[in-house]
Amino acid sequence: MNGFEVMRVDNGEVSVLRIKGFLDAHTASDLEREIQRLLDQKRFKIVVNFRDLTYISSAGLGVFMGFIEEVRGNKGDIKLTNMTPKIFRVFDLLGFPTLYEIRDDEQQALQSFNNQK
């Protein structure tokens, strides 16, 4: 069985979640818990770095859809970065690029939040 890990790094008002491994029905709850923890702490500016993610299922995609309304309702956003071509194809097929800002790297996403001030 493949594992899943979430590492959080706070950078000022922005929280970066670096996700690693398999994000599927068995591990989606780990990411849900981490995002919920951010919202409970009133941290609504979130960057998710996919560099080390090797697989995402529909359950994993659903995590992002489940939180975006609340995040944006609190003047925040979830920005996605560092997707491999394989992961990006999944998001692209489902139209996520029209719903989410997807950046090539984490620094661009952080800068994008800073430019919104």
Coordinates of C-alpha atoms in Angstrom, one line a residue:
M1 CA 0.0 0.0 0.0
N2 CA 1.3 3.4 -0.9
G3 CA 1.3 6.2 1.7
F4 CA 0.3 9.8 1.8
E5 CA 1.9 12.6 3.7
V6 CA 1.1 16.3 4.2
M7 CA 3.7 18.7 5.3
R8 CA 2.6 22.2 6.3
V9 CA 4.8 25.3 6.1
D10 CA 3.4 28.7 7.0
N11 CA 4.8 31.7 5.1
G12 CA 3.3 34.8 6.6
E13 CA -0.5 34.7 6.0
V14 CA -0.1 31.9 3.4
S15 CA 0.0 28.2 4.4
V16 CA 1.7 25.8 2.0
L17 CA 0.7 22.1 2.1
R18 CA 3.2 19.9 0.4
I19 CA 1.5 16.6 -0.4
K20 CA 3.3 13.4 -1.2
G21 CA 2.3 9.9 -2.3
F22 CA -1.2 8.6 -3.2
L23 CA -4.2 10.7 -2.7
D24 CA -7.2 8.5 -2.9
A25 CA -10.3 7.4 -1.0
H26 CA -8.2 6.0 1.8
T27 CA -6.0 9.0 2.2
A28 CA -8.3 12.0 1.3
S29 CA -9.4 12.3 4.9
D30 CA -5.8 13.1 5.8
L31 CA -5.8 16.1 3.5
E32 CA -9.3 17.1 4.6
R33 CA -8.2 17.2 8.2
E34 CA -5.2 19.4 7.4
I35 CA -7.3 21.8 5.4
Q36 CA -10.0 21.9 8.0
R37 CA -7.3 22.6 10.6
L38 CA -6.2 25.6 8.6
L39 CA -9.7 26.9 8.3
D40 CA -10.2 26.5 12.1
Q41 CA -7.2 28.6 12.5
K42 CA -8.6 31.3 10.1
R43 CA -5.9 30.6 7.6
F44 CA -7.7 31.0 4.2
K45 CA -4.7 31.6 1.9
I46 CA -3.5 28.1 0.9
V47 CA -1.0 26.8 -1.6
V48 CA -1.0 23.1 -2.3
N49 CA 2.3 21.8 -3.7
F50 CA 1.9 18.6 -5.8
R51 CA 5.5 18.0 -6.6
D52 CA 5.7 14.7 -4.8
L53 CA 2.2 13.5 -5.4
T54 CA 2.2 10.4 -7.6
Y55 CA -1.5 9.6 -7.9
I56 CA -4.8 11.4 -7.3
S57 CA -8.3 9.8 -7.5
S58 CA -11.7 11.5 -7.7
A59 CA -11.9 11.4 -3.9
G60 CA -8.7 13.4 -3.8
L61 CA -10.1 15.9 -6.3
G62 CA -13.2 16.2 -4.2
V63 CA -11.3 17.5 -1.2
F64 CA -10.5 20.7 -3.1
M65 CA -14.1 21.2 -4.3
G66 CA -15.3 20.6 -0.7
F67 CA -13.4 23.6 0.7
I68 CA -13.1 26.2 -2.0
E69 CA -16.5 27.9 -1.3
E70 CA -15.7 28.4 2.4
V71 CA -12.1 29.5 1.6
R72 CA -13.2 32.1 -1.0
G73 CA -16.1 33.2 1.2
N74 CA -13.4 34.3 3.7
K75 CA -11.4 36.2 1.1
G76 CA -8.9 33.4 0.6
D77 CA -8.0 31.0 -2.1
I78 CA -6.5 27.6 -2.8
K79 CA -3.7 27.8 -5.3
L80 CA -2.2 24.6 -6.8
T81 CA 1.4 24.2 -7.9
N82 CA 4.1 21.9 -9.1
M83 CA 1.9 19.4 -10.8
T84 CA 3.5 16.7 -12.9
P85 CA 2.1 16.4 -16.4
K86 CA 0.2 13.2 -15.3
I87 CA -1.5 14.9 -12.4
F88 CA -2.2 18.1 -14.4
R89 CA -4.0 16.0 -17.1
V90 CA -6.4 14.7 -14.5
F91 CA -7.2 18.3 -13.3
D92 CA -7.4 19.6 -16.8
L93 CA -9.8 16.9 -18.0
L94 CA -12.2 17.9 -15.2
G95 CA -12.0 21.6 -15.9
F96 CA -10.1 22.6 -12.7
P97 CA -7.9 25.1 -14.5
T98 CA -11.0 27.3 -14.9
L99 CA -11.8 27.0 -11.2
Y100 CA -8.4 27.1 -9.6
E101 CA -5.2 29.1 -10.2
I102 CA -2.6 26.5 -11.1
R103 CA 1.0 27.8 -11.0
D104 CA 4.3 26.1 -12.2
D105 CA 5.9 26.5 -8.8
E106 CA 5.3 27.4 -5.2
Q107 CA 7.1 30.7 -5.3
Q108 CA 4.8 31.9 -8.1
A109 CA 1.7 31.0 -6.0
L110 CA 3.1 32.8 -3.0
Q111 CA 3.9 35.9 -5.1
S112 CA 0.4 35.8 -6.5
F113 CA -1.1 36.0 -3.0
N114 CA 1.3 38.9 -2.2
N115 CA 0.2 40.7 -5.4
Q116 CA -3.4 40.6 -4.2
K117 CA -2.7 42.8 -1.2

